[in-house]
Coordinates of C-alpha atoms and ligand atoms in Angstrom, one line a residue:
M1303 CA 0.1 -0.1 -0.1
E1304 CA 1.2 3.5 -0.8
P1305 CA 2.4 5.3 2.3
N1306 CA 0.6 8.5 3.2
P1307 CA 2.5 11.2 1.6
L1308 CA 1.7 13.6 4.5
L1309 CA 3.7 11.4 6.8
R1310 CA 6.9 12.3 4.8
Q1311 CA 6.3 16.1 5.6
L1312 CA 6.6 15.4 9.3
P1313 CA 10.0 16.7 10.5
Q1314 CA 12.7 14.5 12.0
I1315 CA 13.0 14.5 15.8
D1316 CA 16.6 15.7 15.6
A1317 CA 15.6 18.6 13.4
L1318 CA 12.8 19.4 15.8
L1319 CA 15.0 19.3 18.7
R1320 CA 17.5 21.8 17.1
R1321 CA 14.7 24.5 16.6
P1322 CA 15.2 27.6 18.6
E1323 CA 11.7 27.5 20.2
L1324 CA 12.9 24.3 22.2
A1325 CA 16.2 26.0 23.3
G1326 CA 14.7 26.5 26.8
L1327 CA 14.3 22.8 27.3
S1328 CA 17.0 20.2 28.2
P1329 CA 17.4 17.6 25.4
A1330 CA 16.9 14.9 27.8
A1331 CA 13.4 16.4 28.6
A1332 CA 12.6 17.5 25.2
A1333 CA 13.3 14.2 23.3
P1334 CA 10.7 12.0 24.7
L1335 CA 8.1 14.8 24.4
A1336 CA 9.1 15.3 20.8
R1337 CA 8.7 11.7 19.9
K1338 CA 5.4 11.5 21.7
T1339 CA 4.1 14.8 19.8
V1340 CA 5.2 13.5 16.3
E1341 CA 3.8 10.1 17.1
E1342 CA 0.5 11.6 17.9
A1343 CA 0.6 13.7 14.7
R1344 CA 1.2 10.6 12.7
Q1345 CA -1.7 8.9 14.2
R1346 CA -4.0 11.7 13.3
I1347 CA -2.9 11.7 9.9
L1348 CA -3.3 7.8 9.5
S1349 CA -6.7 8.1 10.9
G1350 CA -7.6 10.7 8.4
E1351 CA -8.6 13.2 11.2
V1352 CA -6.4 16.0 9.6
K1353 CA -5.7 16.8 5.9
D1354 CA -2.5 18.7 6.4
A1355 CA 0.6 17.8 8.2
P1356 CA 1.4 20.0 11.2
S1357 CA 4.0 22.6 10.8
A1358 CA 7.3 22.5 12.8
E1359 CA 5.9 25.6 14.8
D1360 CA 2.7 23.8 15.6
L1361 CA 4.9 20.7 16.9
C1362 CA 7.2 22.8 19.0
A1363 CA 4.2 24.6 20.5
A1364 CA 2.6 21.3 21.4
I1365 CA 6.0 19.9 22.8
L1366 CA 6.3 23.1 25.0
Q1367 CA 2.8 22.6 26.4
K1368 CA 3.4 19.1 27.3
A1369 CA 6.6 20.1 29.1
R1370 CA 4.7 22.8 31.2
G1371 CA 2.2 20.1 32.0
T1372 CA -1.3 21.2 32.7
R1373 CA -1.9 23.2 36.0
L1374 CA -4.8 23.4 38.3
R1375 CA -7.4 25.4 36.3
E1376 CA -9.8 27.8 37.9
V1377 CA -13.3 26.8 37.1
L1378 CA -16.6 28.7 37.2
N1379 CA -18.8 26.6 39.3
G1380 CA -22.5 26.8 38.1
T1381 CA -23.5 23.6 39.8
G1382 CA -25.0 25.3 42.7
V1383 CA -23.1 22.7 44.9
V1384 CA -21.3 24.9 47.4
L1385 CA -19.1 22.1 48.7
H1386 CA -18.1 20.3 45.5
T1387 CA -15.6 17.7 46.3
N1388 CA -14.4 17.5 42.7
L1389 CA -14.1 21.3 42.6
G1390 CA -12.0 21.7 45.6
R1391 CA -14.6 22.0 48.3
A1392 CA -14.5 25.2 50.3
C1393 CA -13.3 28.5 48.7
L1394 CA -11.2 30.5 51.1
S1395 CA -12.2 34.0 52.2
E1396 CA -10.0 37.0 51.0
A1397 CA -8.3 37.3 54.3
A1398 CA -7.5 33.5 54.4
A1399 CA -6.1 33.9 50.8
R1400 CA -4.0 36.7 51.8
A1401 CA -2.5 34.9 54.7
V1402 CA -1.5 32.0 52.4
V1403 CA 0.3 34.2 50.0
T1404 CA 2.2 36.0 52.8
A1405 CA 3.1 32.8 54.5
A1406 CA 4.3 31.4 51.3
R1407 CA 6.6 34.2 50.2
R1408 CA 8.6 35.1 53.3
Y1409 CA 9.7 33.6 56.6
S1410 CA 7.3 33.4 59.5
D1411 CA 7.2 32.5 63.2
L1412 CA 5.8 29.2 62.3
E1413 CA 7.7 27.3 64.9
Y1414 CA 9.1 30.1 66.8
D1415 CA 8.0 32.0 70.0
L1416 CA 8.9 35.7 69.4
A1417 CA 8.2 36.7 73.0
S1418 CA 10.7 34.1 74.5
G1419 CA 12.9 33.7 71.6
A1420 CA 12.6 29.9 72.0
R1421 CA 11.1 27.2 69.9
G1422 CA 7.2 27.1 69.6
A1423 CA 4.5 24.8 68.6
R1424 CA 3.4 25.1 64.9
D1425 CA -0.3 24.9 65.5
C1426 CA -0.3 27.0 68.6
R1427 CA -2.3 29.8 67.1
A1428 CA -4.9 27.6 65.4
E1429 CA -5.1 25.7 68.7
A1430 CA -5.7 28.9 70.8
L1431 CA -8.4 30.0 68.4
L1432 CA -10.0 26.5 68.5
R1433 CA -10.0 26.6 72.2
T1434 CA -11.6 30.0 72.4
L1435 CA -14.3 29.1 69.8
T1436 CA -15.3 25.7 71.0
G1437 CA -14.3 25.7 74.7
A1438 CA -12.2 22.7 74.2
E1439 CA -9.2 22.4 76.7
R1440 CA -6.9 21.4 73.8
A1441 CA -7.0 21.2 70.0
L1442 CA -4.8 19.8 67.3
V1443 CA -4.7 20.2 63.4
V1444 CA -3.7 17.5 61.0
N1445 CA -3.9 17.0 57.3
N1446 CA -7.7 16.2 57.0
N1447 CA -10.5 14.7 59.0
A1448 CA -9.7 11.1 57.8
A1449 CA -6.2 11.7 59.2
A1450 CA -7.7 13.1 62.5
V1451 CA -9.9 9.9 62.9
L1452 CA -6.9 7.8 62.0
L1453 CA -4.7 9.4 64.6
A1454 CA -7.4 9.3 67.4
L1455 CA -8.3 5.7 66.8
T1456 CA -4.8 4.5 66.5
A1457 CA -3.4 6.4 69.6
V1458 CA -6.6 5.6 71.8
A1459 CA -7.9 2.3 70.5
G1460 CA -4.9 0.6 68.6
G1461 CA -4.5 -3.0 69.7
G1462 CA -8.0 -2.9 71.5
E1463 CA -11.6 -2.4 70.6
A1464 CA -13.7 0.6 69.9
V1465 CA -17.5 0.2 70.3
I1466 CA -19.7 1.6 67.4
S1467 CA -23.3 1.5 66.5
R1468 CA -24.2 -0.4 63.3
G1469 CA -26.1 2.7 62.2
E1470 CA -22.9 4.7 62.0
L1471 CA -20.6 2.5 59.8
V1472 CA -20.1 5.4 57.3
E1473 CA -18.6 5.6 54.0
I1474 CA -17.5 9.2 52.8
G1475 CA -16.6 8.3 49.1
G1476 CA -15.0 5.0 48.4
S1477 CA -11.7 5.9 49.9
F1478 CA -12.9 6.6 53.6
R1479 CA -14.9 3.8 55.2
I1480 CA -15.0 3.7 59.0
P1481 CA -14.6 -0.2 59.3
E1482 CA -11.5 -0.1 56.8
L1483 CA -10.0 2.7 58.6
A1484 CA -10.3 1.1 62.0
E1485 CA -8.6 -1.9 60.7
Q1486 CA -5.7 0.3 59.4
C1487 CA -5.4 1.7 63.1
G1488 CA -5.1 -1.9 64.5
C1489 CA -8.4 -1.3 66.3
K1490 CA -11.2 -3.9 66.3
L1491 CA -14.6 -2.4 65.8
R1492 CA -17.1 -3.9 68.1
E1493 CA -20.5 -3.2 66.1
V1494 CA -23.5 -3.0 68.4
G1495 CA -27.3 -2.6 67.8
T1496 CA -28.8 -2.7 64.3
T1497 CA -28.8 -0.4 61.3
N1498 CA -31.8 1.5 62.5
K1499 CA -31.8 0.9 66.2
T1500 CA -29.1 1.0 68.8
R1501 CA -29.9 1.3 72.5
L1502 CA -27.8 2.2 75.5
R1503 CA -28.0 -1.4 76.7
D1504 CA -26.3 -2.4 73.4
Y1505 CA -23.4 -0.4 74.2
R1506 CA -23.2 -1.5 77.8
K1507 CA -23.3 -5.2 76.9
A1508 CA -20.4 -4.6 74.6
L1509 CA -18.0 -3.0 76.9
G1510 CA -15.2 -5.3 78.1
P1511 CA -11.7 -5.5 79.2
E1512 CA -10.5 -4.9 75.5
T1513 CA -12.6 -1.9 75.1
R1514 CA -10.5 1.3 74.6
A1515 CA -13.1 3.9 73.3
V1516 CA -16.8 4.4 72.2
L1517 CA -16.8 5.9 68.8
K1518 CA -19.7 7.9 67.7
V1519 CA -19.8 8.9 63.9
H1520 CA -22.1 11.7 62.8
T1521 CA -24.0 10.6 59.8
S1522 CA -23.2 13.7 58.0
N1523 CA -23.7 12.4 54.4
Y1524 CA -26.9 10.3 55.1
R1525 CA -29.8 10.0 57.7
V1526 CA -31.3 7.0 59.1
V1527 CA -35.2 7.9 59.3
G1528 CA -38.3 6.0 60.1
F1529 CA -38.4 3.4 62.7
T1530 CA -35.1 4.4 64.4
E1531 CA -33.5 4.9 67.7
S1532 CA -30.0 6.0 68.7
V1533 CA -28.2 6.9 71.9
S1534 CA -27.6 10.6 72.6
L1535 CA -24.1 11.9 73.2
P1536 CA -24.7 12.7 77.0
Q1537 CA -26.0 9.2 77.6
L1538 CA -23.2 7.7 75.8
A1539 CA -20.5 9.8 77.6
E1540 CA -22.0 9.0 81.0
L1541 CA -21.7 5.2 80.3
A1542 CA -18.2 5.5 78.8
H1543 CA -16.9 7.7 81.5
S1544 CA -18.2 5.4 84.3
R1545 CA -15.7 2.9 82.9
R1546 CA -13.0 5.6 82.3
L1547 CA -13.4 5.3 78.6
P1548 CA -13.3 8.2 76.1
V1549 CA -15.9 9.0 73.6
I1550 CA -14.6 9.9 70.3
Q1551 CA -17.0 11.7 68.1
D1552 CA -16.3 12.0 64.3
L1553 CA -18.3 15.0 63.5
G1554 CA -17.3 15.2 59.8
S1555 CA -18.9 18.3 58.3
G1556 CA -18.0 20.1 61.6
C1557 CA -20.0 23.4 62.2
L1558 CA -19.1 26.2 64.6
T1559 CA -22.4 27.9 64.2
D1560 CA -25.7 26.5 64.4
L1561 CA -27.2 27.9 61.2
W1562 CA -28.0 24.6 59.6
G1563 CA -29.4 22.4 62.5
E1564 CA -26.1 20.4 62.5
P1565 CA -24.5 19.7 65.9
T1566 CA -21.7 22.1 66.6
V1567 CA -18.4 21.2 67.8
Q1568 CA -19.0 23.2 71.1
A1569 CA -22.3 21.4 71.7
C1570 CA -20.5 17.8 71.3
L1571 CA -17.8 19.0 73.8
R1572 CA -20.6 20.2 76.3
S1573 CA -22.3 17.0 75.8
G1574 CA -19.4 14.9 77.0
A1575 CA -17.2 14.0 73.9
D1576 CA -13.6 13.7 74.8
I1577 CA -12.2 14.0 71.3
V1578 CA -14.2 15.7 68.5
T1579 CA -12.7 15.5 64.9
F1580 CA -14.0 17.5 61.9
S1581 CA -13.0 18.7 58.5
G1582 CA -11.6 22.2 57.9
D1583 CA -13.0 22.4 54.3
K1584 CA -16.5 21.4 54.7
L1585 CA -19.1 23.7 56.7
L1586 CA -16.3 25.5 58.4
G1587 CA -15.3 27.0 55.0
G1588 CA -11.5 26.8 55.4
P1589 CA -8.7 24.9 53.9
Q1590 CA -8.3 21.1 53.9
A1591 CA -7.4 20.1 57.4
G1592 CA -8.6 17.8 60.0
L1593 CA -9.3 19.4 63.4
L1594 CA -9.3 17.8 66.9
A1595 CA -10.8 19.3 69.8
G1596 CA -11.3 17.8 73.2
S1597 CA -9.8 17.4 76.8
A1598 CA -6.1 17.5 77.7
R1599 CA -6.2 14.0 79.0
W1600 CA -7.0 12.6 75.5
I1601 CA -5.7 15.2 73.2
E1602 CA -2.2 15.6 74.6
P1603 CA -1.0 12.0 73.8
L1604 CA -2.2 12.5 70.2
R1605 CA 0.2 15.4 70.0
R1606 CA 3.1 13.2 71.1
H1607 CA 2.1 10.2 68.9
P1608 CA 4.6 9.5 66.2
L1609 CA 1.7 9.6 63.5
A1610 CA 1.0 13.3 64.5
R1611 CA 4.2 14.2 62.7
A1612 CA 3.4 12.3 59.5
L1613 CA 0.0 13.9 59.5
R1614 CA 0.8 17.4 60.3
V1615 CA -0.2 20.4 58.1
D1616 CA 2.0 22.8 56.3
K1617 CA 2.3 26.5 56.9
L1618 CA 0.1 27.4 53.9
T1619 CA -2.8 25.4 55.5
L1620 CA -2.1 26.8 58.9
A1621 CA -2.1 30.4 57.6
A1622 CA -5.4 29.8 55.9
L1623 CA -6.9 28.0 58.9
E1624 CA -5.9 30.6 61.4
A1625 CA -7.4 33.3 59.2
T1626 CA -10.6 31.4 58.8
L1627 CA -10.9 30.6 62.5
E1628 CA -10.3 34.4 63.5
T1629 CA -13.3 35.4 61.3
Y1630 CA -15.6 33.2 63.6
L1631 CA -14.6 35.4 66.5
D1632 CA -17.3 37.7 65.2
P1633 CA -20.1 35.5 63.6
R1634 CA -21.3 38.2 61.5
R1635 CA -18.0 38.4 59.9
A1636 CA -17.8 34.8 59.3
Q1637 CA -21.2 34.9 57.7
A1638 CA -20.3 37.8 55.4
E1639 CA -16.7 37.1 54.5
L1640 CA -16.4 33.2 54.3
P1641 CA -17.7 32.0 50.9
V1642 CA -19.2 28.8 52.4
P1643 CA -21.5 30.2 54.9
R1644 CA -22.2 33.1 52.8
M1645 CA -23.3 31.0 49.7
L1646 CA -25.2 28.6 51.7
S1647 CA -27.3 31.4 53.2
E1648 CA -27.6 33.5 50.1
T1649 CA -31.1 35.2 50.0
P1650 CA -33.4 34.8 47.0
E1651 CA -33.2 38.4 46.4
T1652 CA -29.3 38.4 45.9
L1653 CA -29.7 35.4 43.6
R1654 CA -32.4 37.1 41.6
R1655 CA -30.3 40.3 41.3
R1656 CA -27.2 38.2 40.0
G1657 CA -29.4 36.4 37.6
E1658 CA -30.9 39.6 36.2
A1659 CA -27.4 41.0 36.0
L1660 CA -26.2 37.9 33.9
L1661 CA -29.3 38.1 31.7
S1662 CA -28.9 41.8 30.9
L1663 CA -25.2 41.1 30.0
L1664 CA -26.2 38.4 27.6
G1665 CA -28.6 40.7 25.8
E1666 CA -32.2 40.3 24.8
D1667 CA -31.9 37.8 22.0
F1668 CA -30.1 35.2 24.1
P1669 CA -32.2 32.0 24.6
A1670 CA -32.2 32.0 28.4
A1671 CA -34.4 32.5 31.5
L1672 CA -34.3 32.4 35.2
V1673 CA -35.8 29.3 36.8
E1674 CA -36.1 28.3 40.4
T1675 CA -34.2 25.3 41.6
E1676 CA -33.3 23.1 44.7
E1677 CA -29.7 22.6 45.6
P1678 CA -27.8 20.2 47.9
A1679 CA -24.9 21.6 50.1
G1680 CA -22.5 18.9 48.9
G1681 CA -19.3 17.5 50.4
G1682 CA -21.0 15.1 52.4
S1683 CA -22.9 17.7 54.4
L1684 CA -26.6 18.4 55.2
P1685 CA -27.9 15.3 53.4
E1686 CA -31.5 16.1 53.8
R1687 CA -31.3 20.0 53.2
R1688 CA -32.3 21.3 49.9
F1689 CA -31.5 25.2 49.3
A1690 CA -34.0 27.0 47.2
G1691 CA -31.9 28.4 44.4
L1692 CA -32.1 30.0 41.2
A1693 CA -30.5 29.1 37.8
L1694 CA -30.0 30.6 34.4
A1695 CA -31.6 28.1 32.0
V1696 CA -30.2 28.3 28.5
T1697 CA -32.1 26.4 25.8
P1698 CA -29.9 26.3 22.7
A1699 CA -31.6 26.1 19.4
E1700 CA -28.9 24.8 17.2
I1701 CA -26.8 22.5 19.3
T1702 CA -27.7 20.1 22.2
P1703 CA -27.4 21.2 25.8
E1704 CA -24.7 18.4 26.1
E1705 CA -22.8 20.2 23.4
L1706 CA -23.1 23.5 25.0
A1707 CA -21.9 22.0 28.3
R1708 CA -18.9 20.5 26.5
R1709 CA -18.0 23.9 24.8
L1710 CA -18.2 25.7 28.2
R1711 CA -16.2 23.1 29.9
T1712 CA -13.3 23.0 27.4
G1713 CA -13.1 26.7 26.9
E1714 CA -10.5 29.2 27.9
R1715 CA -12.0 29.7 31.3
P1716 CA -13.8 26.3 32.1
V1717 CA -17.6 26.7 33.2
L1718 CA -19.5 23.8 34.8
G1719 CA -23.1 23.6 34.7
R1720 CA -25.8 21.1 34.6
V1721 CA -27.9 19.5 31.7
R1722 CA -31.4 19.0 32.5
G1723 CA -33.5 17.8 29.7
E1724 CA -33.4 20.2 26.8
R1725 CA -31.9 22.8 29.1
Y1726 CA -28.4 23.9 30.3
L1727 CA -28.6 25.3 33.8
L1728 CA -26.0 27.5 35.5
H1729 CA -26.8 27.9 39.2
L1730 CA -26.2 31.3 40.5
R1731 CA -25.4 30.6 44.1
T1732 CA -21.9 29.3 43.5
L1733 CA -21.0 32.1 41.0
W1734 CA -19.2 35.3 41.9
D1735 CA -20.7 38.7 40.7
E1736 CA -17.3 39.7 39.4
D1737 CA -17.0 36.6 37.1
L1738 CA -20.4 37.4 35.3
P1739 CA -19.0 39.5 32.5
C1740 CA -16.6 36.7 31.8
L1741 CA -19.3 34.1 32.0
A1742 CA -21.6 36.0 29.6
S1743 CA -18.7 36.2 27.0
A1744 CA -18.2 32.3 27.4
L1745 CA -21.9 31.8 26.9
R1746 CA -22.2 34.0 23.9
E1747 CA -19.1 32.4 22.2
A1748 CA -20.3 28.9 22.8
L1749 CA -23.6 29.4 21.1
P1750 CA -23.5 29.5 17.1
Ligands
LIG2083 C1 -16.1 14.1 55.3 C2 -16.0 13.1 56.6 C3 -14.8 12.6 56.8 C4 -13.4 12.7 56.1 O1 -13.2 14.1 56.2 P1 -11.9 14.5 55.1 O2 -11.5 16.0 55.8 O3 -12.7 14.6 53.9 O4 -10.8 13.6 55.2 C5 -14.8 11.6 57.9 N1 -16.0 11.5 58.6 C6 -17.0 11.9 58.3 C7 -18.3 11.7 59.2 C8 -17.2 12.9 57.4 O5 -18.3 13.5 57.0

């Protein structure tokens, strides 16, 4: 068979590598990328996908792009899901973002006590804030809540048993399942009760010489409803404390304000939990982190445990967390400045004003209208709550809504919305006012 003549127009690898465009790349780095790029061009020619061979300039541009890799891209979130795990969960406040930049660019007193001129603890500022905000005797910060549970269970119940209700054997996405995590901690889970009903006497019967802790897991991403019964934290704490055992409460979504009817960290501590663990980037609205708050008796040993060093957070996280926690000292400030609480309690008037601003940027002939919607909080939080929301519904005439979604997703500034039947929806709750002009141009460009 006659070889495709276009193939002969592809440059030699050596010739490509000598081009000035690639002068900034080491030959060792450039050669494999050049081979890969030319091979991809060959395949496109052979498959008939292209009618011209790419120029050497195009090939060099493709090689450079491969060398730079693809970075984390900013996405306009039109899904209405505030805590979208695939989109990075919580967005930080301006103050938290500024703190990150400062900590990143210069030296800081990360582990240095300026007053005494001696070494200090890296999470002492976050700990002080957590103590003030939750009333806990001690607090500790690790990489995420999974790490917090890992540390607590390993240190407290490793080599022994932790008693847990069968109604609380939670999975938070495939990579975090309480039973598998406990196994990793060397801790045997002693399951009590049934999926829907667990009573105090079930716990009492299970306590034995091997018991090291009672574990309570907040069902933050599901609810057991109907014919149910569970044991309240105060009752459980009373039972555990009568045997000198601690109650570890994995609170998951971790609220400091009772805006959404979720148990707050401070309420759990008042109810007798000895260690409460929760996420920094769920309802709290801070960076990814795992926070532990509790009594000195049970938190102090965790701080000294070898795992604590392996799970510790870096200075950028601490900077963001300190700034986030600081906002909670004034609840009104937290509500106004932290994107998560602000978005979750956005008023219908604000959403409508945002929607109308977007509509007017799009112009009269754009095929869109505002529709009322219902939105989940996301991030394994508030499973039963639906927030009344508002979305821009686009009804494209000449392309399918799926094609519109694809164009917006793969554009210069990616936009994510949702396809619902014949319409493409952009929920206004998770969009920023300042991004509306950019969003409007992306929408206008995407429609033929
Ligand atoms: C989310 C969640 C976790 C895991 O927290 P990460 O911060 O994502 O590691 C653990 N337990 C519960 C109950 C949760 O809701």
